[in-house]
XYZ file of C-alpha atoms in Angstrom:
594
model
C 129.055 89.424 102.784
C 132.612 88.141 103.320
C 132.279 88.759 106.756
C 129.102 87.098 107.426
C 128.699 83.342 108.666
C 125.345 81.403 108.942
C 125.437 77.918 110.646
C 123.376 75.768 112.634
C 124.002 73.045 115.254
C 123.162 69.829 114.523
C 122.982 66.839 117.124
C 120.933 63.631 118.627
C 118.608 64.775 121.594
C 120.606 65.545 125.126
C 124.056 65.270 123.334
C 124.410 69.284 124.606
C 123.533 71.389 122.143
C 121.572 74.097 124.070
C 124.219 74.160 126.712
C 126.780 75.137 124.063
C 124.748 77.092 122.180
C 125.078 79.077 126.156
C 128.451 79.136 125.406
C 128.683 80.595 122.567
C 126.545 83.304 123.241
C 128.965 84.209 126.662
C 131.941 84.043 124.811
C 130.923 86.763 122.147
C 129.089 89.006 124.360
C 125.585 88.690 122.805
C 124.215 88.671 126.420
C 125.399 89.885 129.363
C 126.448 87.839 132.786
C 122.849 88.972 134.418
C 120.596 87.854 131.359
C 122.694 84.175 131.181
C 121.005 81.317 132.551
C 120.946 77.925 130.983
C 119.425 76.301 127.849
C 118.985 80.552 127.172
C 117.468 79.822 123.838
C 114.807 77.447 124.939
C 112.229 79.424 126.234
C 109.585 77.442 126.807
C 109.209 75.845 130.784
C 108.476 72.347 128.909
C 111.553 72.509 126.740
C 113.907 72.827 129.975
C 112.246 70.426 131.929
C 112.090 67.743 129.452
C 116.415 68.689 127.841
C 114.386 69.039 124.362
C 114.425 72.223 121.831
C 110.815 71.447 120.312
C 111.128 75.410 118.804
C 114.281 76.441 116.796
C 115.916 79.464 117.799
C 118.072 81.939 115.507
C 120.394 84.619 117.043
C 123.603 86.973 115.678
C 126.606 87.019 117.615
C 129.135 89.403 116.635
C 132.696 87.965 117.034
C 136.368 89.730 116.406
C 139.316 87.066 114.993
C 142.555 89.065 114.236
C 141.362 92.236 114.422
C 138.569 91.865 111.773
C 134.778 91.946 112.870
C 132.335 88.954 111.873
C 128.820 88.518 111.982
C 127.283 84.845 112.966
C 124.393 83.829 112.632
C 123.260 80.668 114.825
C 120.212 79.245 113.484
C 119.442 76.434 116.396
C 117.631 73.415 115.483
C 114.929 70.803 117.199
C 116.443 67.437 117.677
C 113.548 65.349 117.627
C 112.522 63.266 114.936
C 108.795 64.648 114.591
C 110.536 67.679 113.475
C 112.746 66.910 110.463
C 111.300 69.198 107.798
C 111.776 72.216 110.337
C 115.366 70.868 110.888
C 115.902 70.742 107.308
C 114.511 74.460 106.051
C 117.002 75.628 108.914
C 119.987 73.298 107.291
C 118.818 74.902 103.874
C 119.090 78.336 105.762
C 123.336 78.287 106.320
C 126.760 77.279 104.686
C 128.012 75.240 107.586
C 126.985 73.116 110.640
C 128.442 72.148 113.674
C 128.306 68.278 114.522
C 127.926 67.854 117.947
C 128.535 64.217 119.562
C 128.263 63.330 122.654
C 132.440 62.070 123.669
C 130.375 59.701 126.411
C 127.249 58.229 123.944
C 128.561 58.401 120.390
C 126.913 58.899 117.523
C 123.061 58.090 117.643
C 120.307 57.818 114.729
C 119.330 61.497 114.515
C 123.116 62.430 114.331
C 123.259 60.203 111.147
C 120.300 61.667 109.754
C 120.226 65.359 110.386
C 124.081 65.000 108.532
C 122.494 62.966 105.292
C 120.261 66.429 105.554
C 123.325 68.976 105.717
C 125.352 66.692 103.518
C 122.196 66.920 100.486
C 122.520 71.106 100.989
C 126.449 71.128 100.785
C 126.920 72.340 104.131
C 130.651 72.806 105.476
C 130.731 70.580 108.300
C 132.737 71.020 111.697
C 132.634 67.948 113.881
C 132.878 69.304 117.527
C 133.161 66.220 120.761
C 131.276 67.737 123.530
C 131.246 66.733 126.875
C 134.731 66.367 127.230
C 135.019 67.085 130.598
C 132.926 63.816 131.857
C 135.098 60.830 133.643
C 133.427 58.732 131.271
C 134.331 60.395 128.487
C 135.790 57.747 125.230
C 137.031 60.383 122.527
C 139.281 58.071 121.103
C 136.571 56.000 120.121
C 134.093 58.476 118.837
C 136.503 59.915 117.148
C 136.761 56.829 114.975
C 133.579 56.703 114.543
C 132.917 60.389 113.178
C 135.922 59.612 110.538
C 134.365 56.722 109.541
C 131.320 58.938 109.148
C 131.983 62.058 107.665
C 135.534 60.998 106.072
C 137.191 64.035 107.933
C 140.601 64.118 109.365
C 141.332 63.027 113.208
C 142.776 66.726 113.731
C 139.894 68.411 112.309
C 137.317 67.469 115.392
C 136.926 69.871 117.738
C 137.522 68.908 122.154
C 134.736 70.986 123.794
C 132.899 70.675 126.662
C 129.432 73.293 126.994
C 129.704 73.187 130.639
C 132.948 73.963 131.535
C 133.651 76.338 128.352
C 136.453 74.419 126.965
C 136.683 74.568 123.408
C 134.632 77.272 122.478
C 137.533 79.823 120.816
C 138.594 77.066 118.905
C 134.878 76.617 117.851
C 134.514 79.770 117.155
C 137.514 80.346 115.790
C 136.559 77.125 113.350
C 133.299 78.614 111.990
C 134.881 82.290 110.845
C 137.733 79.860 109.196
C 135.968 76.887 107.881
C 132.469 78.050 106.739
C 132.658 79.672 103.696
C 130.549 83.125 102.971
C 127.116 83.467 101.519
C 127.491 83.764 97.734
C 123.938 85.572 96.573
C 123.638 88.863 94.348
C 122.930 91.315 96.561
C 121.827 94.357 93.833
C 119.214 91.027 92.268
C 115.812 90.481 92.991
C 114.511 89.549 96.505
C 114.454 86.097 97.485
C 114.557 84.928 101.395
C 113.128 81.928 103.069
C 111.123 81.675 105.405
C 112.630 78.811 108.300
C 110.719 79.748 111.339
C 107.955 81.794 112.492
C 106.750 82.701 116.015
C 103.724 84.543 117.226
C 103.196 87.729 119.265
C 100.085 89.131 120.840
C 100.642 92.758 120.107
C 102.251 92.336 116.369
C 100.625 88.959 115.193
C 103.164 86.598 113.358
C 106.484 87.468 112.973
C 108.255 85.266 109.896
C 112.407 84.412 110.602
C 114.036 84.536 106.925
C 117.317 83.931 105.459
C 117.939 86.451 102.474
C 119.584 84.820 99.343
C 119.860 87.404 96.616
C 117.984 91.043 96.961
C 117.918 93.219 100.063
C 114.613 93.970 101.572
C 114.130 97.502 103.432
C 111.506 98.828 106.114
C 107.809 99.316 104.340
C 108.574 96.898 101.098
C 105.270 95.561 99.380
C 106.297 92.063 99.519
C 104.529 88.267 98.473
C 104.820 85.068 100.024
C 104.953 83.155 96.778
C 103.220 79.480 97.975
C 100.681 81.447 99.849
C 99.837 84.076 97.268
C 99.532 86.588 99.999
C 101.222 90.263 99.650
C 101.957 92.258 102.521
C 103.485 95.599 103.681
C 107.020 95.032 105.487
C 106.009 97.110 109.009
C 109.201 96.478 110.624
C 112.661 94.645 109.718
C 115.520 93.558 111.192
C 118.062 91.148 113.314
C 117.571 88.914 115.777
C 119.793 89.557 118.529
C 118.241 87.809 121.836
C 115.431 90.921 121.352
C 114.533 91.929 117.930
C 116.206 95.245 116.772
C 114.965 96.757 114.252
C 117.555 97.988 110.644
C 115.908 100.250 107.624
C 117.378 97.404 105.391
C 118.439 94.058 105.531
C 120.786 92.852 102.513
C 121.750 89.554 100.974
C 123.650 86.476 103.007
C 121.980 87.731 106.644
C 119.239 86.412 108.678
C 116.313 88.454 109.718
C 112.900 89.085 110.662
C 109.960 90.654 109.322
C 106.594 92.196 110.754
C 103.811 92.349 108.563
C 100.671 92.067 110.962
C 99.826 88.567 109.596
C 96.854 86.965 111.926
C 96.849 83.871 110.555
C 99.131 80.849 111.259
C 98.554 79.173 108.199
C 99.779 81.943 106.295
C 103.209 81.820 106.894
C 104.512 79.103 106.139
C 108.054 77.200 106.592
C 110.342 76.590 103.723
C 107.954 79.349 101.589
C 109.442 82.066 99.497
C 109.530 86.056 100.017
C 110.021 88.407 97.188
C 109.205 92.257 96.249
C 105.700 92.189 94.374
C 107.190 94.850 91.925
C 110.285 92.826 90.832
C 109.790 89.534 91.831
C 112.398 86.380 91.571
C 112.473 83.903 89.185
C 111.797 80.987 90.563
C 111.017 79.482 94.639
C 113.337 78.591 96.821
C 113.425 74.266 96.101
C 112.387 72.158 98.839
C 108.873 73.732 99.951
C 106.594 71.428 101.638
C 103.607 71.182 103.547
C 103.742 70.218 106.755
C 101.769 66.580 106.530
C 100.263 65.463 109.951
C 101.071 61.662 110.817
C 99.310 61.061 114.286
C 95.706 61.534 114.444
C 93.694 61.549 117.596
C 90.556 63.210 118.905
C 91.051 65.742 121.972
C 88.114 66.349 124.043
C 87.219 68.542 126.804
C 86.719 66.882 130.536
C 83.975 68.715 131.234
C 81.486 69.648 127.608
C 81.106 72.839 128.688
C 84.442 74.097 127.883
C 84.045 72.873 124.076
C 83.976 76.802 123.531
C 86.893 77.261 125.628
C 88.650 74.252 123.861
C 88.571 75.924 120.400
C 90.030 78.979 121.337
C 92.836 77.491 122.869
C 93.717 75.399 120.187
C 93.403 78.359 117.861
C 96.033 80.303 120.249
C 98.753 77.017 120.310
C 97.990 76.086 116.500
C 99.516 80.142 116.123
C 103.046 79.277 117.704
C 102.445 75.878 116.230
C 101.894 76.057 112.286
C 101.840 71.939 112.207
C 98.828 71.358 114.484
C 96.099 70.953 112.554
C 92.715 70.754 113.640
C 88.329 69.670 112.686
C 85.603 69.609 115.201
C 84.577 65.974 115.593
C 81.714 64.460 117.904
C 81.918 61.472 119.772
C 78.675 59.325 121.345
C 80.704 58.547 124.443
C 82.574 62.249 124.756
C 80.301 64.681 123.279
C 82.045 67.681 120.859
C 85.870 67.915 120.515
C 88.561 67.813 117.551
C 90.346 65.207 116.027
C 93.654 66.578 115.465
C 96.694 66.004 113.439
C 100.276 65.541 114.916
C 103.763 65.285 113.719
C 104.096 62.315 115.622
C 103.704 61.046 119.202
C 106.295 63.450 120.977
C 104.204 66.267 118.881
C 101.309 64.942 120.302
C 102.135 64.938 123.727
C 103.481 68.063 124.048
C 100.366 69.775 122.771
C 98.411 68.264 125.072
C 100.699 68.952 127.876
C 100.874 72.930 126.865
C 97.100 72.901 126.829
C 97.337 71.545 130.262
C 100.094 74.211 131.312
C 99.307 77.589 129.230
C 95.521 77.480 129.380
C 94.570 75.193 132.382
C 92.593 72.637 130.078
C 92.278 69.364 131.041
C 91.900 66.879 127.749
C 90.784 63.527 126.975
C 92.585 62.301 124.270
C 91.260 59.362 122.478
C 93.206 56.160 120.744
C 96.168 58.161 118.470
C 95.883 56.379 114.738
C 97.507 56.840 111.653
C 95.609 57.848 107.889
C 94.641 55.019 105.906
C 93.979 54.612 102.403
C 90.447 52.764 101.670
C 89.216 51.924 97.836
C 86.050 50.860 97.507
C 84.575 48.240 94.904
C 82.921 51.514 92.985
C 86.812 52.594 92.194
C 86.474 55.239 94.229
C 89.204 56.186 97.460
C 89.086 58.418 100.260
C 91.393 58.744 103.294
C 90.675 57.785 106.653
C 91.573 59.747 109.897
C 89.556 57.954 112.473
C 88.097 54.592 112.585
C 84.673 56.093 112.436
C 85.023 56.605 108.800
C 85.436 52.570 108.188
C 83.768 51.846 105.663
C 81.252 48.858 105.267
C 83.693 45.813 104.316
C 80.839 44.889 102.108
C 81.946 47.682 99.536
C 85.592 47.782 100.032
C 87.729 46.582 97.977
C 91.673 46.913 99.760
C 93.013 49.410 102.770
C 96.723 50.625 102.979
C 98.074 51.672 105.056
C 101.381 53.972 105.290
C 104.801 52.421 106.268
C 108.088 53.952 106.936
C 111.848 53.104 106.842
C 113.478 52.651 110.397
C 116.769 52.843 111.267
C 117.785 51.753 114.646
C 121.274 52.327 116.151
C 122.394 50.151 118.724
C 125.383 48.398 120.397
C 125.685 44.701 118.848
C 124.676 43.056 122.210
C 121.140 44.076 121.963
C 120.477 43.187 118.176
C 118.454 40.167 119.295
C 115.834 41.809 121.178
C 115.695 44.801 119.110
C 114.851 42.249 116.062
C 112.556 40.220 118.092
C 110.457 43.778 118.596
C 110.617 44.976 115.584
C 109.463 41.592 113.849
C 106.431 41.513 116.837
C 105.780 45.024 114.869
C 105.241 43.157 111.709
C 108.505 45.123 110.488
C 110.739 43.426 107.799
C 114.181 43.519 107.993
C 116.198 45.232 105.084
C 119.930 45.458 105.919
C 122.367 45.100 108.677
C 125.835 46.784 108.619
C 128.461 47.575 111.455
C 129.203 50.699 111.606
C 132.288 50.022 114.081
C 132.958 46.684 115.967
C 130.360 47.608 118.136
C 127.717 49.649 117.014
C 125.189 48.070 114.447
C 122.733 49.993 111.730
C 119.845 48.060 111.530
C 117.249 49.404 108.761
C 113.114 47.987 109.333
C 110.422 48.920 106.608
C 107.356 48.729 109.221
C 103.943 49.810 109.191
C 103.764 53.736 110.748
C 100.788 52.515 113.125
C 102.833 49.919 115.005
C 105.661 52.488 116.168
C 102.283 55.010 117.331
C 101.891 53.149 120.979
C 104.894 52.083 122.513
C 107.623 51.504 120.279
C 109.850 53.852 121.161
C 109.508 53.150 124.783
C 110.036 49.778 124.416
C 112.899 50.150 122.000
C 114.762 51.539 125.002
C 114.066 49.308 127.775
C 115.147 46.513 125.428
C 118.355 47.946 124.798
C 118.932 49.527 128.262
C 118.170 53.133 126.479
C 121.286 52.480 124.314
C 119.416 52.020 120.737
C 118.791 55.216 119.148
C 116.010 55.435 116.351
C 114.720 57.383 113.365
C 112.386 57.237 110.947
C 111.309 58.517 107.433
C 107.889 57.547 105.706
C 108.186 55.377 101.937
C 104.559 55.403 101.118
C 101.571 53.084 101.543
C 101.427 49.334 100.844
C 98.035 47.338 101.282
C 97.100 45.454 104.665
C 94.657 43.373 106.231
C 93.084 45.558 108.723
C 89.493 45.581 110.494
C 87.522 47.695 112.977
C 87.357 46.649 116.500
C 84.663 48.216 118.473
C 84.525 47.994 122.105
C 80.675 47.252 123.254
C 79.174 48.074 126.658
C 75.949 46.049 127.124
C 75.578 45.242 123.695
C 75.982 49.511 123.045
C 79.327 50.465 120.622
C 81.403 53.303 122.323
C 82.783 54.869 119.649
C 85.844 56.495 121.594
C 87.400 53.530 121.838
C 87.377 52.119 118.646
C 90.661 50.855 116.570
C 91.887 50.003 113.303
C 94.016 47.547 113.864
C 95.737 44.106 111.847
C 93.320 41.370 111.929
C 96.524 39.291 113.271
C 97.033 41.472 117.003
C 93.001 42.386 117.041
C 92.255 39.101 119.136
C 94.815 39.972 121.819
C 94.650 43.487 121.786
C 90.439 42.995 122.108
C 91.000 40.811 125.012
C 93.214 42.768 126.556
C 91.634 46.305 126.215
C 88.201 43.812 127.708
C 90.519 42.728 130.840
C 91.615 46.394 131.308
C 87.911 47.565 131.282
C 86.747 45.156 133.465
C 89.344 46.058 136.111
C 88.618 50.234 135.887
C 84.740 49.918 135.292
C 82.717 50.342 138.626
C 80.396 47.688 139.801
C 77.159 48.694 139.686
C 73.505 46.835 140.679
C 73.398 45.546 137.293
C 75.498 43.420 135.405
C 77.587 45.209 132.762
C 79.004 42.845 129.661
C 81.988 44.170 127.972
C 83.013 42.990 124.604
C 84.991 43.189 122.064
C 83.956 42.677 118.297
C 84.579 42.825 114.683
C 81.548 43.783 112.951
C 79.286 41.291 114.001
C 81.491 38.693 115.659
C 82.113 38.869 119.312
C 85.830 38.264 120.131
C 86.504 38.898 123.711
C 84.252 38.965 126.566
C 84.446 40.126 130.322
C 81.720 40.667 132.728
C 81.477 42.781 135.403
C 79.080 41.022 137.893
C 76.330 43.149 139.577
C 76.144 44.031 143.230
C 73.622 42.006 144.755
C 72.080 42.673 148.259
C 71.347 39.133 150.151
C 67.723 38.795 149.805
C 67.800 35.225 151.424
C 69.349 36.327 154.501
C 65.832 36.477 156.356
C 65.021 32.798 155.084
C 66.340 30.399 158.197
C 65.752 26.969 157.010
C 62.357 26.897 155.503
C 61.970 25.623 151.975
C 64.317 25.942 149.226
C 60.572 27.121 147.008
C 61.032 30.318 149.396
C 64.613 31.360 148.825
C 64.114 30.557 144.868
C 61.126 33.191 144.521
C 63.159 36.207 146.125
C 66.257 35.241 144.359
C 64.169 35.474 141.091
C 62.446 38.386 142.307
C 65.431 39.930 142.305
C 66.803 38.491 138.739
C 63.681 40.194 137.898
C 64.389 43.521 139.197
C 68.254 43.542 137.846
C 66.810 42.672 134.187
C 64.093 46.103 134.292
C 67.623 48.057 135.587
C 69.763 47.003 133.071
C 67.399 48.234 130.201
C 67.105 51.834 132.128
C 70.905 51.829 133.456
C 73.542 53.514 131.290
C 77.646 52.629 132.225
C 79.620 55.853 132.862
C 83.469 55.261 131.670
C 85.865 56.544 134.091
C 88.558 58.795 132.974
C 91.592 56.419 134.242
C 89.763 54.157 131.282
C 90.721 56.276 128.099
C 94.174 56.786 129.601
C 95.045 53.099 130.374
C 93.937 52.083 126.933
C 96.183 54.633 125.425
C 98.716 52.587 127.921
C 97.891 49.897 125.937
């Protein structure tokens, strides 16, 4: 165990962690020159295109300092926010992390918060300034900044630069020296946890674990201890960039197991594996289930493919544990599923794999967040999609969940950024300069109002400077209603909201403008409104397409042209009863736009 090193790499999204996690990998000869090509360890199409790791990666490099052999393990990490538990059962995973700033962007809100993470689990810290070899490089002044941060020496940050390669030995060199061995009792009990888990067609779900005490060998009866399930250990061993297989895997190393699991939901991350026979004492702390935060109801184009629908969500929800899933029907869209997400990136990409892996195009309706509701009985009940309102006669008070935001900007920007976040019905809770340029600014604000746009408009305000993240701090009561959007007098329950009775009169008018614009004209009139329960709020109409029945009518009397014209009021009164208003596609989408 002396010899063994487990880290991960820790850093704000695009500050170059995949590229030196390349690197890395060259340098110790894990892969050869004709298997290299970049962002290696992201394997997914989206994941390059987009510069994001949504999927952590592990992988053993085998390294040589002095003459001595070592074994590292690299346990890679997403960077996005909507991931932080899987970032933090990977932290819990190693004894040291690399720090990776960007020497051009500084440190950024993830940064801050994925340390607080390694900091709680005692990890050795290396602070490494990447990008180095950019003209607009400022490492003198990041450099401040990570002392001021971590409270580590000036000569203890590491110059690198994942492109050009400079750096890495002294990186490397860094992690054998710095990050101190596993400690774990390698003749004890089995105990390993479980921080990642992929699936494969021909073996089913293969579970990535980090053994603490214990060894566990080839054919083990083994239990996952939250799950209650035991299984038979088919296959163990290392992940290099392919699998290969050991009879035994001991305490302190990082490893895989095969066990011919079907089911998703039974692995699950931050759980507990131990030998049924002689099982540990106690879990492995810091187990959670993985709560959804987004909710929003995905729906085939075309109701046909419901069938179709289902089984692809069954075959993403098995390389996706956190997607979670109920059939729902809708008046306006027929069958589909409301779903849960991690959070809006979470929710995009699923769609957008859907799109790409199985060739299913998906409606998805308004994204919302759970609600609390307590009715005047005493009784409570949680509420996914505005549907479930209940009747305001019998409730008593809603709440909704809120979260703490912490935005990381330079101090020219503070203005705006307070002026949005106060538009968000977000309350300011401190302010403090982190250097003479860069401001923390922490917001307790309501999770829905960050669902739409927040983060979009976060950036343009602050010229894509202002970093943010996010954690939730529980519910707190609020004044929300249902607004229903009505087509000829005729709720369409797709587009429904629950929204703050103080933005429902502008957001109703404007979602009625937005209709009117993308709704066809057809030979009846069609009246769009929107309301809360009863009372009408907003109105549009689109006017119907008349034909000129008094075009034959040259002079005459006016008697003449008023009986065709109310002929024809006539006729357009019988067709509005019979006509029904078909929403286009572009409607759903711009209202998401919303």
């Amino acid at each position: 165990m002396q010899h063994i090193s487990n880290f991960c790499i820790i850093a704000h999204i695009d500050h170059g962690k995949s590229t030196l996690a390349d690197r890395l990998l060259e340098y110790t000869n894990t892969i050869d020159k004709r298997q290299l090509q970049g962002q290696i360890l992201d394997n997914m199409d989206l994941e390059r295109e987009r510069g994001i790791t949504i999927k952590s990666h592990a992988i053993q490099l085998n390294y040589t300092l002095d003459g001595k052999d070592y074994v590292l393990n690299l346990i890679d990490t997403p960077g996005h926010v909507d991931f932080s538990y899987e970032v933090s059962r990977s932290i819990a995973a190693c004894e040291g992390a690399l720090l990776i700033v960007d020497a051009t962007q500084g440190i950024q809100a993830q940064t801050i918060s994925n340390l607080y993470l390694a900091l709680e689990n005692d990890l050795t810290i290396i602070p490494v300034l990447n990008k180095m070899d950019l003209e607009s490089a400022n490492p003198e002044t990041v450099k401040d900044q990570i002392v001021d941060l971590t409270g580590c020496k000036r000569e203890e940050i590491l110059a690198a630069s994942g492109k050009t390669g400079m750096g890495v030995h002294d990186i490397l060199r860094a992690i054998v020296e710095r990050i101190p061995p596993p400690e774990g009792n390698p003749d004890g009990p089995l105990k390993a946890l479980i921080f990642d888990s992929v699936f494969n067609s021909f073996r089913g779900i293969i579970a990535y674990f980090r053994i603490y005490d214990g060894s566990i060998r080839k054919n083990d009866k083994v239990k996952f201890v939250a799950t209650r399930k035991e299984y038979i250990a088919d296959e163990v061993g290392i992940l290099k960039l392919d699998k290969e297989p050991r009879n035994v895997i001991s305490a302190g190393d990082v490893g895989y197991i095969i066990s011919g699991i079907k089911e998703a939901k039974e692995v699950k991350v931050g759980d507990t594996i131990t030998h049924i026979e002689n099982p540990c004492d106690q879990a492995i702390e810091g187990f959670e289930d993985v709560k959804p935060m987004v909710f929003a109801g995905i729906y085939p184009v075309d109701t046909d493919d419901y069938e179709e629908l289902r089984n692809d969500m069954e075959k993403l929800q098995l390389n996706d544990a956190s997607l979670v899933f109920e059939p729902e029907s809708s008046a306006a869209l027929g069958f589909g599923f409301r779903c849960g997400f991690l959070g809006m990136l979470h929710m995009e990409i699923v769609q957008e794999r859907l799109e790409r892996e199985f060739g299913m195009t998906v409606i998805t309706t308004v994204p919302n967040v759970s609600y609390k509701a307590y009715l005047t009985d005493g009784n409570s009940y949680e509420i996914h999609n505005p549907s479930e309102f209940p009747d305001p006669a019998r409730l008593d008070r809603i709440e909704e969940p809120y979260i703490k935001a912490q935005v990381i900007t330079k101090a020219e920007y503070i203005g705006p950024i307070m002026t949005l976040c106060i538009s968000k019905r977000g309350k300011l809770i401190s302010q403090s300069y982190l250097t003479i340029d860069r401001v923390e600014i922490i917001f307790e604000m309501p999770l829905a109002e960050i669902v739409f746009d927040f983060y979009d408009k976060l950036k343009s305000v602050s010229k894509g400077y202002a970093s943010f993240d996010y954690q939730p701090v529980g519910y707190q009561e609020s004044d929300l209603v249902k607004l229903d959007i009505r087509l000829n007098g005729d709720p369409v329950d797709a587009l429904s909201a629950l929204i703050h009775r103080n933005n429902a009169y502008q957001f109703g008018k404007r979602m009625c403008e937005k209709l009117k614009e993308l709704i066809t004209r057809q030979q009846f009139e069609i009246i769009i409104q929107a309301s809360i329960g009863s009372k009408i709020i907003a109105r549009e109409t689109v006017k119907a397409m008349r034909k000129d029945v008094t075009a034959k009518c040259y002079g005459g009397d006016i008697t003449r042209k008023r009986k065709l014209l109310e002929k024809q009021k006539e006729g357009k009164k019988r067709m509005r009863q019979v006509g029904s208003v078909e929403i286009p596609q572009q409607a759903f989408l711009a209202v998401l736009k919303l």
